[in-house]
Short mmCIF file of N, CA and C in Angstrom, two decimals:
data_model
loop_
_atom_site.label_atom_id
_atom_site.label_comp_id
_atom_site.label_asym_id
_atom_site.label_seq_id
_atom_site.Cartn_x
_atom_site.Cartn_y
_atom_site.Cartn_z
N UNK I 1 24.45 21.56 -8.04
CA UNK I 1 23.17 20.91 -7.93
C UNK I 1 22.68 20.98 -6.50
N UNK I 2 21.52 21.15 -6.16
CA UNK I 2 20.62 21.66 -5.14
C UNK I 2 20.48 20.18 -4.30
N UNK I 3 20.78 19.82 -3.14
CA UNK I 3 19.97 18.91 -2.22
C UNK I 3 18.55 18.93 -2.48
N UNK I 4 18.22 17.77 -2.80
CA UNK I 4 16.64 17.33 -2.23
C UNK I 4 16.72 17.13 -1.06
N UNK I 5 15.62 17.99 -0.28
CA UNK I 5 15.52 17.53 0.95
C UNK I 5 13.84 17.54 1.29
N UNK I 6 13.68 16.30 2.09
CA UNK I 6 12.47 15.53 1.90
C UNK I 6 11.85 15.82 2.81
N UNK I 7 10.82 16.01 3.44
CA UNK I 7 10.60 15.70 4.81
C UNK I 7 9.75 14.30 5.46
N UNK I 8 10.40 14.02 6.72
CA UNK I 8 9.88 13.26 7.42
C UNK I 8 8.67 12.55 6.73
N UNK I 9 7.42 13.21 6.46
CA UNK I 9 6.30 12.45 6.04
C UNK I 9 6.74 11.71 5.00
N UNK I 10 7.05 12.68 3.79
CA UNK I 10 7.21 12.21 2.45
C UNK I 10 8.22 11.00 2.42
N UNK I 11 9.37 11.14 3.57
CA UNK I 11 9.89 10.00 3.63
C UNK I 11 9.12 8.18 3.33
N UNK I 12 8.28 8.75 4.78
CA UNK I 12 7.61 7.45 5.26
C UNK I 12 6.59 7.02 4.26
N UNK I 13 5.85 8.56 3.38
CA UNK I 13 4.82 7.72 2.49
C UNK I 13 5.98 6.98 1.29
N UNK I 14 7.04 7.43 1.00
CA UNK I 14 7.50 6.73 0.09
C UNK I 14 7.91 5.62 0.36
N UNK I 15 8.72 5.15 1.38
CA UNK I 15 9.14 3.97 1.95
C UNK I 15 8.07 2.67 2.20
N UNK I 16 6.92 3.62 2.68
CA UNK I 16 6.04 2.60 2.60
C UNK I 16 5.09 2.02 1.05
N UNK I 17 5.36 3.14 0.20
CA UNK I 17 4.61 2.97 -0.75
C UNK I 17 5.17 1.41 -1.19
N UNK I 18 6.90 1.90 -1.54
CA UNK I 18 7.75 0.54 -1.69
C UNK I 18 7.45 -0.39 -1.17
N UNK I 19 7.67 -0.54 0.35
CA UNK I 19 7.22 -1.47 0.79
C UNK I 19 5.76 -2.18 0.44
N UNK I 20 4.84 -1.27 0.49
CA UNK I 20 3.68 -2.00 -0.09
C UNK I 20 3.20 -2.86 -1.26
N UNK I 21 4.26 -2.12 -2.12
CA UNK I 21 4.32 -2.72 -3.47
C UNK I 21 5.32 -4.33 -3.61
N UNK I 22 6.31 -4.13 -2.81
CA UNK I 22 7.01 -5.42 -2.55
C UNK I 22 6.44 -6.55 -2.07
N UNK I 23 5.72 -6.10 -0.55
CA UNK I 23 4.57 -6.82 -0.28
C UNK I 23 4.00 -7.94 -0.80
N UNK I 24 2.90 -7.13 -1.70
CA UNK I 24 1.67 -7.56 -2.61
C UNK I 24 2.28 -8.82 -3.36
N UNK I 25 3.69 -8.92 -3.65
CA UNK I 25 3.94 -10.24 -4.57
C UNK I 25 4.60 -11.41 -3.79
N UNK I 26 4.45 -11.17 -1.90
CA UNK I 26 4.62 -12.17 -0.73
C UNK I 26 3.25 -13.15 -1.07
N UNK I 27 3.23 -13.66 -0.09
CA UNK I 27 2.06 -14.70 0.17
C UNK I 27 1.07 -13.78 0.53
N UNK I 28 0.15 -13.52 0.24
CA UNK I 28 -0.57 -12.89 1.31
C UNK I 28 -2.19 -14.21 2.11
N UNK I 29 -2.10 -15.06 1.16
CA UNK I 29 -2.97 -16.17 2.01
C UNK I 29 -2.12 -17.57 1.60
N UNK I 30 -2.30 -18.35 2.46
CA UNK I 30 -1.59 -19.73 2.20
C UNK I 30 -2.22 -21.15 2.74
N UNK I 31 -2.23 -21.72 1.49
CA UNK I 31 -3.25 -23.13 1.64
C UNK I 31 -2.39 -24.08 2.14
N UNK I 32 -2.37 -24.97 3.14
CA UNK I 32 -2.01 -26.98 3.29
C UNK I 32 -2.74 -27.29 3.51
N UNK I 33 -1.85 -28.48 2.75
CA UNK I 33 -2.87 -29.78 3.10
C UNK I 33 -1.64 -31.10 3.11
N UNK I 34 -2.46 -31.75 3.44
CA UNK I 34 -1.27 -33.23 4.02
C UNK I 34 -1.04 -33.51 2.71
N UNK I 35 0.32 -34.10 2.98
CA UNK I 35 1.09 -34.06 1.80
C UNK I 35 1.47 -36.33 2.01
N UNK I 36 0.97 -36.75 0.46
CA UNK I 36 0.87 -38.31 0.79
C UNK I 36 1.61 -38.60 -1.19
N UNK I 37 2.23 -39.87 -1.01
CA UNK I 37 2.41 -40.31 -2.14
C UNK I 37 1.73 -41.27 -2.43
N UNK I 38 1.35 -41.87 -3.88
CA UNK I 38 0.50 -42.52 -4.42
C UNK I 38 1.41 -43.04 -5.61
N UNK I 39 1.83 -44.37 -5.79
CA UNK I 39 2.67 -44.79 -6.86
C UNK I 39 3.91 -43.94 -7.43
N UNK I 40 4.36 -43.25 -6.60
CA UNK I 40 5.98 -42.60 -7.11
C UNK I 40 5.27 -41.04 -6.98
N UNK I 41 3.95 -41.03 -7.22
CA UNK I 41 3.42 -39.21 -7.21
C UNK I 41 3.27 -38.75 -6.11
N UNK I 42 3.73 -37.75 -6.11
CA UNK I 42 3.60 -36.53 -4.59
C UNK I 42 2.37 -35.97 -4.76
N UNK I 43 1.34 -35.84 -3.99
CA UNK I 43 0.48 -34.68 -3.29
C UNK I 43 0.43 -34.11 -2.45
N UNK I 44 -0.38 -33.26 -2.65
CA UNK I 44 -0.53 -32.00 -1.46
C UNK I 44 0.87 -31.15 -1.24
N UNK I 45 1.00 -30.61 -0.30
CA UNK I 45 2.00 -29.53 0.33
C UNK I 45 1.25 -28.28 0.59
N UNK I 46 1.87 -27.25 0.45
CA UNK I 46 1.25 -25.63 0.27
C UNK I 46 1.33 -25.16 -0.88
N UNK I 47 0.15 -24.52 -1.01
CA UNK I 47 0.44 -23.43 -2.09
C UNK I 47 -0.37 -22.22 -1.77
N UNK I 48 0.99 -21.01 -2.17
CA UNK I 48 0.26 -19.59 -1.62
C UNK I 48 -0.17 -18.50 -2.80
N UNK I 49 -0.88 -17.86 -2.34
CA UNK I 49 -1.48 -16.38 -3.39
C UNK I 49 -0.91 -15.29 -2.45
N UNK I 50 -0.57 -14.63 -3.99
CA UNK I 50 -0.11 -12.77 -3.60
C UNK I 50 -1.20 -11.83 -3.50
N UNK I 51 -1.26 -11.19 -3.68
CA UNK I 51 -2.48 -9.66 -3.74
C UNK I 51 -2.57 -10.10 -5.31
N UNK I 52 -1.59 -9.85 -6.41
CA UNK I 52 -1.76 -9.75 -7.56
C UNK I 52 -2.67 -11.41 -8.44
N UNK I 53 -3.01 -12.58 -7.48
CA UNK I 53 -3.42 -13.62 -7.60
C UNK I 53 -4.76 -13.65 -8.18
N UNK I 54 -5.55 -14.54 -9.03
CA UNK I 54 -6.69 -14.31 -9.41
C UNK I 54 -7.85 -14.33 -8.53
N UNK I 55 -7.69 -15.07 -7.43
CA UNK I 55 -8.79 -14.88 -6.52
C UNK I 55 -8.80 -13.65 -5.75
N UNK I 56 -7.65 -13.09 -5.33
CA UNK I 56 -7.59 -11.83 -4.32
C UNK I 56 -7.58 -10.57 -5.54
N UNK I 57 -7.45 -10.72 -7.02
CA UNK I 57 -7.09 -9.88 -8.04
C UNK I 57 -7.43 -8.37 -7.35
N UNK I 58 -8.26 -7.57 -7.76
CA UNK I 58 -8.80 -6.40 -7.65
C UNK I 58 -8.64 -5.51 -6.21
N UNK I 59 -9.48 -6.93 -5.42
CA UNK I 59 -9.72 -5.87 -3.82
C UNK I 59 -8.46 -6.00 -3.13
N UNK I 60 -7.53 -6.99 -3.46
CA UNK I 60 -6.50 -6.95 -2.38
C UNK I 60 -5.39 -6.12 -3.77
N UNK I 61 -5.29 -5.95 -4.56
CA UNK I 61 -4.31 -4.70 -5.24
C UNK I 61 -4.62 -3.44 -5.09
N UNK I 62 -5.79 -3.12 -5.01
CA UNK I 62 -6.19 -2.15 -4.46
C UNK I 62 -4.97 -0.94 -3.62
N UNK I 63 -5.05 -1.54 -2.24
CA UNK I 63 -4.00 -1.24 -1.23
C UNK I 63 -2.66 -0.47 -1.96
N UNK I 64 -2.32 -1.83 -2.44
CA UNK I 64 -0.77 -1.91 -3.38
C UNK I 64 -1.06 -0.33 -3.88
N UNK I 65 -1.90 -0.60 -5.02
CA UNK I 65 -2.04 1.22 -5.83
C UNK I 65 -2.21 2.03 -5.35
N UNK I 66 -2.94 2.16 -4.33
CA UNK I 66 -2.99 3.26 -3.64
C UNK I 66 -1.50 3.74 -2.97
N UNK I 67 -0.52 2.75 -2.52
CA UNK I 67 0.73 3.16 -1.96
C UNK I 67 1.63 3.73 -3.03
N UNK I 68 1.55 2.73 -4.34
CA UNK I 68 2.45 3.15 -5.22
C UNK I 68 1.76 4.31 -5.60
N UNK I 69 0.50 4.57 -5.89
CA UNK I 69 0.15 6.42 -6.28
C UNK I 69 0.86 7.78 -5.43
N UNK I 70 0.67 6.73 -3.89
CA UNK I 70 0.80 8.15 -2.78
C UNK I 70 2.85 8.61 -3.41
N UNK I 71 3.49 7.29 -2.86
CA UNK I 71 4.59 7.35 -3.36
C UNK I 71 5.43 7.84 -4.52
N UNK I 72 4.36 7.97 -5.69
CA UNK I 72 4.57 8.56 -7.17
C UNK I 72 4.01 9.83 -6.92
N UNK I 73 3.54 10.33 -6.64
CA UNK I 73 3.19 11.82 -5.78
C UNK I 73 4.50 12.72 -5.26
N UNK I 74 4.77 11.60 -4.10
CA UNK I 74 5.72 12.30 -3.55
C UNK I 74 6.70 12.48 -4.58
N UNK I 75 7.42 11.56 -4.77
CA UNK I 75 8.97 11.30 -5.83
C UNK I 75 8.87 12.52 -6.98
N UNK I 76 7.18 12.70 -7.62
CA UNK I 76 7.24 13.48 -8.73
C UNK I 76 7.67 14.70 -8.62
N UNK I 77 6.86 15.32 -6.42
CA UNK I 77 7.33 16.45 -6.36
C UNK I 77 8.39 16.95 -5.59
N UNK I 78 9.35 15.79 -5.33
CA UNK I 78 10.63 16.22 -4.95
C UNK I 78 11.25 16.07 -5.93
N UNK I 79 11.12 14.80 -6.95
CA UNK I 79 12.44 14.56 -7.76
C UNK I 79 12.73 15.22 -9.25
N UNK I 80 11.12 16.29 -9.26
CA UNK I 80 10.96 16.46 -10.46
C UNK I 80 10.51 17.90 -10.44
N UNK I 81 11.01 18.97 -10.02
CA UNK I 81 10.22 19.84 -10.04
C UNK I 81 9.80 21.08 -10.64
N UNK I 82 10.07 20.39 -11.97
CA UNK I 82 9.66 21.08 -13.00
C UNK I 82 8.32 20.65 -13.95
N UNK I 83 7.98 19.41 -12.98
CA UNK I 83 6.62 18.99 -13.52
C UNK I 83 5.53 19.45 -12.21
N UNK I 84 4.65 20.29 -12.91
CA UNK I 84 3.56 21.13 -12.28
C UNK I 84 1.93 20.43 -12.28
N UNK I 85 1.98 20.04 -11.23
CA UNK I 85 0.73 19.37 -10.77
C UNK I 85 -0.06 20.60 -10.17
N UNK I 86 -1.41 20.14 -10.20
CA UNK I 86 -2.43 21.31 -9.94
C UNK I 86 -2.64 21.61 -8.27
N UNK I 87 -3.38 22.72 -8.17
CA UNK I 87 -2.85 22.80 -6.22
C UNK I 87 -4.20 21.83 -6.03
N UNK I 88 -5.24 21.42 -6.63
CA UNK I 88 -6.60 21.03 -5.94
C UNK I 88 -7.10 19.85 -7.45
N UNK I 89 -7.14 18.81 -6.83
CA UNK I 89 -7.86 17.59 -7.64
C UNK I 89 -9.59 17.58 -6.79
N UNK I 90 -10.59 17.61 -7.82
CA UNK I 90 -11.41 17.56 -7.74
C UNK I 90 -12.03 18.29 -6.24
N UNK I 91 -11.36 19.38 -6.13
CA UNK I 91 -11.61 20.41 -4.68
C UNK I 91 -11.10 20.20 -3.94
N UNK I 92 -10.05 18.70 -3.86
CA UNK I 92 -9.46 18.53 -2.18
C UNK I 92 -7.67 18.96 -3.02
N UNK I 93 -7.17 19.25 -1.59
CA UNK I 93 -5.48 19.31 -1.51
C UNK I 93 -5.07 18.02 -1.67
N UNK I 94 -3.98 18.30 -2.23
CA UNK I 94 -3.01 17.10 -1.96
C UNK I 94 -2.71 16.46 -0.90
N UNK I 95 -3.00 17.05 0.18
CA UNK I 95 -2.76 16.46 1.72
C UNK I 95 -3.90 15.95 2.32
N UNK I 96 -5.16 16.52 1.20
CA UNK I 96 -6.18 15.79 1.56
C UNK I 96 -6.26 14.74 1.07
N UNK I 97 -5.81 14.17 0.03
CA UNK I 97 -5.94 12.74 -0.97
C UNK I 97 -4.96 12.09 -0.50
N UNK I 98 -3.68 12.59 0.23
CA UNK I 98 -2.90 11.67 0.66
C UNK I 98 -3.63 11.19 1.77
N UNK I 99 -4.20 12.05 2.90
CA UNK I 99 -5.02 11.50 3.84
C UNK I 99 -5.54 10.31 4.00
N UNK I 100 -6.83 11.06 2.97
CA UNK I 100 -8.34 9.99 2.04
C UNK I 100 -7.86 8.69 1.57
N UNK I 101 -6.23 8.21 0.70
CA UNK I 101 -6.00 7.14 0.41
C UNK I 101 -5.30 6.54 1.62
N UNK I 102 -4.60 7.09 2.66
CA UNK I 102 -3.80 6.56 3.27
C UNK I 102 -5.33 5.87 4.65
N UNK I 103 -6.24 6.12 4.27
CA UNK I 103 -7.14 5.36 5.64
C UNK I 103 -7.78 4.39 4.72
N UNK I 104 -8.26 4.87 3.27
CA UNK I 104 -8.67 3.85 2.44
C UNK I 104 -7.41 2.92 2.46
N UNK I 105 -6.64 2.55 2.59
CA UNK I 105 -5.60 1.26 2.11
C UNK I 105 -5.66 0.98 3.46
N UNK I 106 -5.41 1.87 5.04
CA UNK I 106 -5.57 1.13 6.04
C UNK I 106 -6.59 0.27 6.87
N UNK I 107 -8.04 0.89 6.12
CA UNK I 107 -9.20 0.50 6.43
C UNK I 107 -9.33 -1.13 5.56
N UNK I 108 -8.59 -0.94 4.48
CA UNK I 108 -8.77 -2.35 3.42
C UNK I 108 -7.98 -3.70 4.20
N UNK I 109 -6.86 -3.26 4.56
CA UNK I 109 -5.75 -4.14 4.99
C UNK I 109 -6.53 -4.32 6.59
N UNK I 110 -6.98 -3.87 7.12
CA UNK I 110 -7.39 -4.16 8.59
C UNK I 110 -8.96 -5.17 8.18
N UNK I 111 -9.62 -4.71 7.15
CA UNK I 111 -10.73 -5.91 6.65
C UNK I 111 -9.96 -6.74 6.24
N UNK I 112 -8.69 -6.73 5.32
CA UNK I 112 -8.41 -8.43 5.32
C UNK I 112 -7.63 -9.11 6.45
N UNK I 113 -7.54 -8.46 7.51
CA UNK I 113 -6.76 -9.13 8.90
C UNK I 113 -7.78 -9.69 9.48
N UNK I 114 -8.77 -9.12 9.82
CA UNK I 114 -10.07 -9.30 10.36
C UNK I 114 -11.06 -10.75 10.27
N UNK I 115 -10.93 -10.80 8.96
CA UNK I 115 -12.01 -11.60 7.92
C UNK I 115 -11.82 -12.93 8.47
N UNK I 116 -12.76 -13.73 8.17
CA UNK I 116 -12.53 -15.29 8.45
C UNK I 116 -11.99 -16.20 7.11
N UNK I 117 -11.29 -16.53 6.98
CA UNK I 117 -10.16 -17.23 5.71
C UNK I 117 -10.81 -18.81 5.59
N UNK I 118 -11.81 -19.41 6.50
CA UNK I 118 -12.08 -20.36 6.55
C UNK I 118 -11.06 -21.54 6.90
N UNK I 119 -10.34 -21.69 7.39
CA UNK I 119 -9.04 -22.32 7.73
C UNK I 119 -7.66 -21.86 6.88
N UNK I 120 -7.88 -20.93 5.98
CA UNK I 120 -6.40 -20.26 5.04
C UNK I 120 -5.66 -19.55 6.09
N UNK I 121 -4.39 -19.67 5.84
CA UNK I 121 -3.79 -19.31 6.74
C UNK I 121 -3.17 -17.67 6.27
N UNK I 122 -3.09 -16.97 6.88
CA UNK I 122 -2.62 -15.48 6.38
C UNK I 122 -0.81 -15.81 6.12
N UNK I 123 -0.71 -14.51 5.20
CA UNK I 123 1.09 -14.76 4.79
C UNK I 123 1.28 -13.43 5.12
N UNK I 124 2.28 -13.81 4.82
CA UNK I 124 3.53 -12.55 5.55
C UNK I 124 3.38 -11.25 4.44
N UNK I 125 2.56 -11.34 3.30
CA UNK I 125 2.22 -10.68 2.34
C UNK I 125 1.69 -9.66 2.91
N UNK I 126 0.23 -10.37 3.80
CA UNK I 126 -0.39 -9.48 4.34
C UNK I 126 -0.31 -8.10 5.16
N UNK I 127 0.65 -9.10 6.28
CA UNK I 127 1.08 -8.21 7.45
C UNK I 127 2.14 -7.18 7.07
N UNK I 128 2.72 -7.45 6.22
CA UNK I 128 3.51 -5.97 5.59
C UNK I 128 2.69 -4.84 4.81
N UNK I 129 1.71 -6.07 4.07
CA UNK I 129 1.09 -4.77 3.20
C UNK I 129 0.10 -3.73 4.75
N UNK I 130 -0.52 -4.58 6.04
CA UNK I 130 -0.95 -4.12 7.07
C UNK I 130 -0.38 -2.93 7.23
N UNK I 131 1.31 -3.31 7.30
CA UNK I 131 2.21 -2.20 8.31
C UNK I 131 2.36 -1.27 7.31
N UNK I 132 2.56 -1.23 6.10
CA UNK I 132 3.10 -0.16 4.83
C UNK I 132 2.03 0.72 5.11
N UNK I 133 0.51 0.07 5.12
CA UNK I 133 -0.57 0.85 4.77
C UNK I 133 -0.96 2.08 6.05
N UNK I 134 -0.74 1.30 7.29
CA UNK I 134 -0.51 2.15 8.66
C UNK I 134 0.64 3.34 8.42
N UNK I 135 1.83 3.02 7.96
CA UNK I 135 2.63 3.76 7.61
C UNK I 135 2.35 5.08 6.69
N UNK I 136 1.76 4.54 5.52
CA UNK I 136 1.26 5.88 4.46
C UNK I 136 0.09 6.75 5.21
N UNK I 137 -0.70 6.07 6.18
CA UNK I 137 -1.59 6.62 6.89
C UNK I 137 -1.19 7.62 7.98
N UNK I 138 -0.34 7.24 8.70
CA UNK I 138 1.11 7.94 9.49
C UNK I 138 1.57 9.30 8.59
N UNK I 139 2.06 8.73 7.38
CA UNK I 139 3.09 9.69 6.83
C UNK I 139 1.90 10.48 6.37
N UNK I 140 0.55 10.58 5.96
CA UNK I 140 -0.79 11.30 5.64
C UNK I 140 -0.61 12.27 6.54
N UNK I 141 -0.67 11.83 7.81
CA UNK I 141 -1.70 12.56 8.71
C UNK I 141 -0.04 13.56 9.36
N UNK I 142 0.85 13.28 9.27
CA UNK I 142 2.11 14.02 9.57
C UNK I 142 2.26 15.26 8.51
N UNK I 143 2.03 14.61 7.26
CA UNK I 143 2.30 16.08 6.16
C UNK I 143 1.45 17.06 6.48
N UNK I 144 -0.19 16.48 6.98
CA UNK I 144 -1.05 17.31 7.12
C UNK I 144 -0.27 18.23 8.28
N UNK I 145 0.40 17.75 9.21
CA UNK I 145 0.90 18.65 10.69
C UNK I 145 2.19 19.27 9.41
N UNK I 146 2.48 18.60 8.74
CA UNK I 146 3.95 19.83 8.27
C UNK I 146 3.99 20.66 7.53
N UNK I 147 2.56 20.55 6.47
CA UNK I 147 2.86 21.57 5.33
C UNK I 147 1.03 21.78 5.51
N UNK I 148 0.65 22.83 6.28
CA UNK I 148 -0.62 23.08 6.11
C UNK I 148 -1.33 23.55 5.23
N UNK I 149 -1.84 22.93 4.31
CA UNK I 149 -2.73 23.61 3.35
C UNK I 149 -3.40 25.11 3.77
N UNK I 150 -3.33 26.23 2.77
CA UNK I 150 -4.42 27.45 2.80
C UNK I 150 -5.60 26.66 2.74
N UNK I 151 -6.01 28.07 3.27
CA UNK I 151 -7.74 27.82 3.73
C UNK I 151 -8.50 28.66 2.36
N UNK I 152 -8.96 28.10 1.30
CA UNK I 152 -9.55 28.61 0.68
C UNK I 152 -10.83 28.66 0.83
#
């Protein structure tokens, strides 16, 4: 049986894809409030939302899919390579869509660092899904330096 051997990029988009996906089910925003009892009942404390949460639903999973796609990309065409994907989706390379998603998820995650939360406090959800998404953006723009697409 033949070594898979990966390179460098494909590493990092996969690692991060993972990571991104692990992420998304951290905190990624987190509410307190003073915490008081009232006849034996507790109120208040914290309570946090993931990416996958109903208020953040859509725009903050977003990110997430885009890592787990780039990542299912890679894995399909190292781990599988007898399944034949096409050289060009809708006219761009593959190194171009890894690109195109890897600034779309970094451009998303840098608008939700950015944003004003109104006193919510950011979670640790965030800042990983931040770093994963920099990462797939990294590992993008590296494949582009390792495996140069023809010039059609």
């Amino acid at each position: 049986m033949d070594k898979i051997k990966l390179s460098t990029a494909n590493i990092v988009i996969l690692v991060a894809g993972v990571v991104m996906l692990i992420a998304s089910f951290l905190a990624f925003l987190k509410f307190s409030t003073p915490s008081f009892t009232i006849g034996g009942q507790h109120f208040g404390g914290s309570v946090s939302r993931n990416a996958w949460s109903s208020g953040n639903f859509l725009i903050a999973t977003i990110p997430a899919l885009i890592g787990v796609v780039m990542a299912a990309h890679v894995a399909v065409v190292a781990f599988a390579p007898q399944v034949k994907l096409p050289e060009k989706v809708l006219g761009l390379t593959w190194n171009q869509i890894h690109l195109v998603l890897g600034f779309q998820a970094t451009i998303m995650m840098l608008a939700f660092l950015i944003r004003s939360t109104g006193g919510v406090d950011k979670g640790i959800g965030l800042f990983l899904m931040l770093i994963a998404a920099i990462a797939l953006l990294v590992g993008a723009v590296l494949r582009m330096q390792e495996q140069p697409d023809p010039v059609i």
